[in-house]
Amino acid sequence: MSFFDNVRAKASDLAADAERAGRVGAAQTKIAVLQQDLKNAERELGQAAFALIDRGQITHPELAAATEAVREAQRAISAKEAEIADLKATGHPATNTDAAASVTPPPPTTTLGPPAVAPDNAPPTPHVETSRP
């Protein structure tokens, strides 16, 4: 086998590998699209089932917890929407403990020491300019 035959064989192998990698990539992309389609279909099914449950057309004990979780989320959204509307209208939040709790900042996650403060008689810190090439 000559040198050029070896080069041709290697090039053919590389082309086959590249084609195979392209097909794998395309298949993985298609899987991602199909997974998104599945999520959308499940969401639509859940919405349709919830509507039927809400109208009393479906009842099952295993659906009770999930149904209550949806209703609780809907109530929380409504409360926040009312809080926003009140803030826009009056500039003050409604007097409700949930609203007050949501404004309270969370505790710090790390403990930092007090900020360094120079004494009043300390000379000012010089500003050093640096140039970037």
XYZ file of N, CA and C in Angstrom:
399
model
N 0.860 -1.179 0.000
C 0.000 0.000 0.000
C 0.901 1.236 0.000
N 0.636 2.136 -0.875
C 1.471 3.318 -1.002
C 1.076 4.379 0.029
N 1.892 5.379 0.141
C 1.652 6.489 1.079
C 0.315 7.158 0.788
N 0.031 7.396 -0.476
C -1.213 8.070 -0.856
C -2.438 7.198 -0.561
N -2.269 5.896 -0.698
C -3.369 4.991 -0.359
C -3.661 5.055 1.147
N -2.615 5.142 1.949
C -2.786 5.272 3.408
C -3.503 6.572 3.751
N -3.101 7.656 3.116
C -3.717 8.956 3.357
C -5.182 8.913 2.941
N -5.454 8.316 1.801
C -6.834 8.213 1.309
C -7.681 7.378 2.290
N -7.139 6.284 2.802
C -7.864 5.420 3.740
C -8.145 6.170 5.050
N -7.149 6.889 5.529
C -7.334 7.680 6.759
C -8.384 8.765 6.554
N -8.337 9.432 5.423
C -9.317 10.482 5.120
C -10.719 9.887 5.044
N -10.827 8.706 4.456
C -12.121 8.037 4.363
C -12.641 7.670 5.759
N -11.754 7.185 6.618
C -12.130 6.850 7.999
C -12.579 8.093 8.751
N -11.842 9.183 8.581
C -12.198 10.436 9.258
C -13.549 10.961 8.764
N -13.790 10.843 7.484
C -15.065 11.296 6.933
C -16.210 10.461 7.494
N -15.992 9.143 7.592
C -17.026 8.262 8.150
C -17.276 8.607 9.615
N -16.194 8.867 10.355
C -16.346 9.245 11.767
C -17.101 10.572 11.896
N -16.790 11.524 11.033
C -17.461 12.824 11.075
C -18.939 12.670 10.736
N -19.247 11.833 9.741
C -20.645 11.604 9.372
C -21.400 10.953 10.528
N -20.775 9.969 11.165
C -21.382 9.281 12.305
C -21.615 10.266 13.452
N -20.634 11.116 13.729
C -20.777 12.116 14.793
C -21.896 13.099 14.457
N -22.012 13.457 13.193
C -23.093 14.357 12.769
C -24.457 13.722 12.971
N -24.564 12.436 12.641
C -25.832 11.735 12.835
C -26.186 11.620 14.319
N -25.169 11.341 15.145
C -25.400 11.261 16.598
C -25.870 12.616 17.114
N -25.210 13.684 16.691
C -25.604 15.032 17.114
C -27.018 15.369 16.680
N -27.374 15.010 15.453
C -28.726 15.268 14.959
C -29.753 14.472 15.758
N -29.427 13.224 16.080
C -30.342 12.398 16.877
C -30.506 12.968 18.283
N -29.416 13.448 18.876
C -29.502 14.045 20.208
C -30.342 15.315 20.192
N -30.212 16.104 19.139
C -31.029 17.309 18.992
C -32.496 16.942 18.862
N -32.784 15.916 18.091
C -34.166 15.464 17.913
C -34.738 14.979 19.244
N -33.927 14.272 20.036
C -34.373 13.824 21.362
C -34.732 15.020 22.227
N -33.924 16.063 22.211
C -34.207 17.264 23.011
C -35.533 17.886 22.598
N -35.784 17.940 21.284
C -37.055 18.488 20.790
C -38.216 17.607 21.236
N -38.053 16.305 21.130
C -39.109 15.376 21.543
C -39.370 15.453 23.045
N -38.315 15.632 23.838
C -38.502 15.780 25.284
C -39.295 17.038 25.594
N -39.035 18.117 24.872
C -39.797 19.353 25.074
C -41.245 19.147 24.657
N -41.469 18.424 23.562
C -42.834 18.104 23.139
C -43.556 17.299 24.215
N -42.847 16.354 24.825
C -43.432 15.547 25.900
C -43.813 16.416 27.091
N -42.931 17.317 27.480
C -43.238 18.217 28.600
C -44.462 19.068 28.297
N -44.553 19.569 27.069
C -45.715 20.374 26.683
C -46.992 19.544 26.723
N -46.924 18.313 26.224
C -48.101 17.440 26.233
C -48.521 17.111 27.667
N -47.544 16.849 28.527
C -47.867 16.564 29.936
C -48.498 17.783 30.605
N -47.984 18.959 30.304
C -48.545 20.180 30.883
C -49.995 20.361 30.424
N -50.233 20.159 29.131
C -51.596 20.283 28.606
C -52.525 19.246 29.228
N -52.037 18.012 29.393
C -52.829 16.963 30.033
C -53.158 17.355 31.469
N -52.168 17.865 32.174
C -52.389 18.291 33.557
C -53.411 19.411 33.654
N -53.326 20.363 32.736
C -54.293 21.463 32.745
C -55.699 20.967 32.446
N -55.811 20.047 31.486
C -57.124 19.496 31.152
C -57.669 18.682 32.322
N -56.808 17.875 32.942
C -57.247 17.067 34.088
C -57.656 17.970 35.246
N -56.892 19.032 35.496
C -57.240 19.935 36.596
C -58.585 20.595 36.338
N -58.833 20.982 35.098
C -60.128 21.593 34.765
C -61.265 20.611 35.030
N -61.062 19.350 34.675
C -62.086 18.338 34.935
C -62.270 18.107 36.434
N -61.185 18.096 37.171
C -61.261 17.937 38.638
C -61.990 19.124 39.234
N -61.634 20.308 38.773
C -62.245 21.538 39.297
C -63.760 21.554 39.059
N -64.191 20.981 37.931
C -65.628 20.925 37.629
C -66.306 19.730 38.283
N -65.530 18.889 38.975
C -66.104 17.730 39.645
C -66.337 16.544 38.731
N -65.757 16.547 37.555
C -65.968 15.455 36.613
C -64.971 14.319 36.802
N -63.889 14.593 37.510
C -62.910 13.551 37.849
C -62.684 13.636 39.355
N -62.738 12.497 40.008
C -62.389 12.441 41.434
C -61.565 11.185 41.663
N -60.494 11.352 42.372
C -59.658 10.207 42.744
C -58.776 10.644 43.905
N -58.671 9.804 44.940
C -57.873 10.184 46.113
C -56.408 10.505 45.791
N -55.837 9.859 44.801
C -54.427 10.101 44.474
C -54.207 11.464 43.827
N -55.276 12.077 43.357
C -55.165 13.395 42.734
C -55.351 14.532 43.737
N -55.802 14.228 44.929
C -56.143 15.270 45.907
C -54.940 16.139 46.276
N -53.806 15.541 46.580
C -52.631 16.327 47.003
C -52.132 17.229 45.877
N -52.065 16.695 44.671
C -51.592 17.501 43.539
C -52.581 18.622 43.236
N -53.863 18.333 43.340
C -54.890 19.344 43.097
C -54.789 20.458 44.122
N -54.584 20.094 45.384
C -54.457 21.113 46.432
C -53.194 21.942 46.233
N -52.118 21.326 45.767
C -50.876 22.074 45.503
C -51.104 23.106 44.404
N -51.862 22.741 43.375
C -52.163 23.691 42.298
C -53.015 24.829 42.839
N -54.009 24.503 43.626
C -54.883 25.547 44.180
C -54.104 26.482 45.108
N -53.208 25.921 45.904
C -52.389 26.754 46.801
C -51.492 27.686 45.991
N -50.905 27.178 44.930
C -50.064 28.018 44.067
C -50.902 29.123 43.432
N -52.118 28.802 43.007
C -53.002 29.816 42.426
C -53.342 30.890 43.455
N -53.596 30.474 44.704
C -53.898 31.451 45.764
C -52.687 32.343 46.038
N -51.502 31.763 46.060
C -50.283 32.546 46.306
C -50.063 33.559 45.184
N -50.296 33.143 43.946
C -50.151 34.062 42.807
C -51.156 35.199 42.927
N -52.394 34.866 43.253
C -53.431 35.901 43.402
C -53.064 36.890 44.500
N -52.523 36.376 45.611
C -52.131 37.259 46.711
C -51.009 38.199 46.279
N -50.029 37.687 45.549
C -48.925 38.538 45.090
C -49.403 39.551 44.060
N -50.333 39.136 43.183
C -50.877 40.078 42.212
C -51.635 41.198 42.919
N -52.375 40.849 43.978
C -53.089 41.867 44.747
C -52.103 42.793 45.446
N -51.021 42.230 45.955
C -49.991 43.040 46.619
C -49.369 44.023 45.630
N -49.077 43.560 44.432
C -48.503 44.431 43.402
C -49.487 45.532 43.030
N -50.745 45.174 42.849
C -51.760 46.168 42.499
C -51.876 47.210 43.605
N -51.829 46.777 44.861
C -51.916 47.708 45.983
C -50.687 48.615 46.028
N -49.519 48.049 45.795
C -48.292 48.859 45.780
C -48.346 49.908 44.668
N -48.839 49.515 43.503
C -48.937 50.459 42.392
C -49.961 51.553 42.687
N -51.048 51.177 43.355
C -52.118 52.139 43.617
C -51.777 53.093 44.751
N -51.187 52.562 45.824
C -50.976 53.392 47.011
C -49.523 53.654 47.335
N -48.645 52.853 46.815
C -47.234 52.986 47.158
C -46.884 52.267 48.442
N -47.877 51.651 49.075
C -47.652 50.917 50.316
C -48.205 49.511 50.157
N -47.521 48.521 50.738
C -48.046 47.160 50.647
C -49.280 46.996 51.524
N -50.097 46.052 51.146
C -51.281 45.746 51.945
C -50.829 45.245 53.308
N -51.634 45.475 54.325
C -51.279 44.997 55.661
C -51.636 43.532 55.744
N -50.634 42.720 55.438
C -50.834 41.278 55.494
C -49.490 40.679 55.841
N -49.507 39.700 56.701
C -48.253 39.159 57.227
C -47.424 38.518 56.138
N -48.060 37.964 55.116
C -47.306 37.356 54.030
C -46.533 38.420 53.263
N -47.166 39.558 53.041
C -46.499 40.637 52.325
C -45.325 41.169 53.139
N -45.518 41.319 54.445
C -44.430 41.816 55.281
C -43.279 40.829 55.309
N -43.596 39.538 55.344
C -42.547 38.530 55.376
C -41.767 38.513 54.077
N -42.429 38.805 52.958
C -41.732 38.749 51.683
C -40.776 39.920 51.501
N -40.962 40.996 52.260
C -40.094 42.158 52.142
C -38.877 42.028 53.042
N -38.960 41.224 54.092
C -37.861 41.054 55.029
C -36.694 40.385 54.317
N -35.504 41.012 54.379
C -34.367 40.417 53.683
C -33.916 39.141 54.390
N -33.366 38.192 53.641
C -32.896 36.958 54.249
C -31.642 37.238 55.073
N -31.362 36.391 56.074
C -30.150 36.592 56.870
C -28.922 36.351 56.013
N -27.802 36.994 56.367
C -26.587 36.804 55.576
C -26.119 35.359 55.657
N -25.539 34.878 54.579
C -25.075 33.497 54.556
C -23.653 33.368 55.073
N -22.916 34.457 55.104
C -21.561 34.420 55.637
C -21.409 35.531 56.652
N -20.518 35.330 57.584
C -20.268 36.337 58.597
C -19.049 37.128 58.182
N -19.221 38.409 58.037
C -18.129 39.289 57.663
C -17.828 40.190 58.848
N -16.580 40.552 59.009
C -16.207 41.473 60.078
C -16.658 42.877 59.739
N -16.499 43.802 60.690
C -16.902 45.181 60.410
C -16.011 45.769 59.326
N -16.535 46.723 58.589
C -15.723 47.312 57.528
C -14.526 48.052 58.110
N -13.444 48.011 57.390
C -12.239 48.695 57.848
C -12.450 50.203 57.717
N -12.187 50.916 58.797
C -12.342 52.361 58.803
C -11.011 52.960 59.221
N -10.511 53.877 58.412
C -9.252 54.535 58.749
C -9.503 55.571 59.827
N -8.558 55.733 60.755
C -8.731 56.774 61.775
C -8.792 58.151 61.111
N -9.383 59.107 61.809
C -9.563 60.453 61.256
C -8.237 61.114 60.893
N -7.164 60.787 61.620
C -5.892 61.457 61.359
C -5.004 60.667 60.399
N -5.524 59.601 59.778
C -4.729 58.808 58.835
C -4.607 59.553 57.510
N -3.426 59.467 56.871
C -3.263 60.128 55.572
C -4.119 59.416 54.527
N -4.567 60.146 53.522
C -5.393 59.511 52.492
C -4.595 58.459 51.723
N -5.288 57.458 51.292
C -4.644 56.404 50.501
C -4.411 56.934 49.107
N -3.165 56.830 48.617
C -2.905 57.354 47.267
C -3.581 56.479 46.227
N -4.015 57.121 45.166
C -4.638 56.415 44.039
C -3.553 56.129 43.026
N -3.381 54.883 42.657
C -2.345 54.498 41.720
C -2.998 54.135 40.403
N -2.586 54.815 39.361
C -3.091 54.526 38.033
C -2.293 53.369 37.450
N -2.992 52.446 36.842
C -2.319 51.374 36.135
C -2.717 51.450 34.684
N -1.772 51.193 33.838
C -2.097 51.216 32.415
C -2.075 49.797 31.913
N -2.986 49.547 30.980
C -3.063 48.224 30.383
C -2.527 48.317 28.968
N -1.682 47.402 28.623
C -1.121 47.436 27.248
C -2.176 47.076 26.240
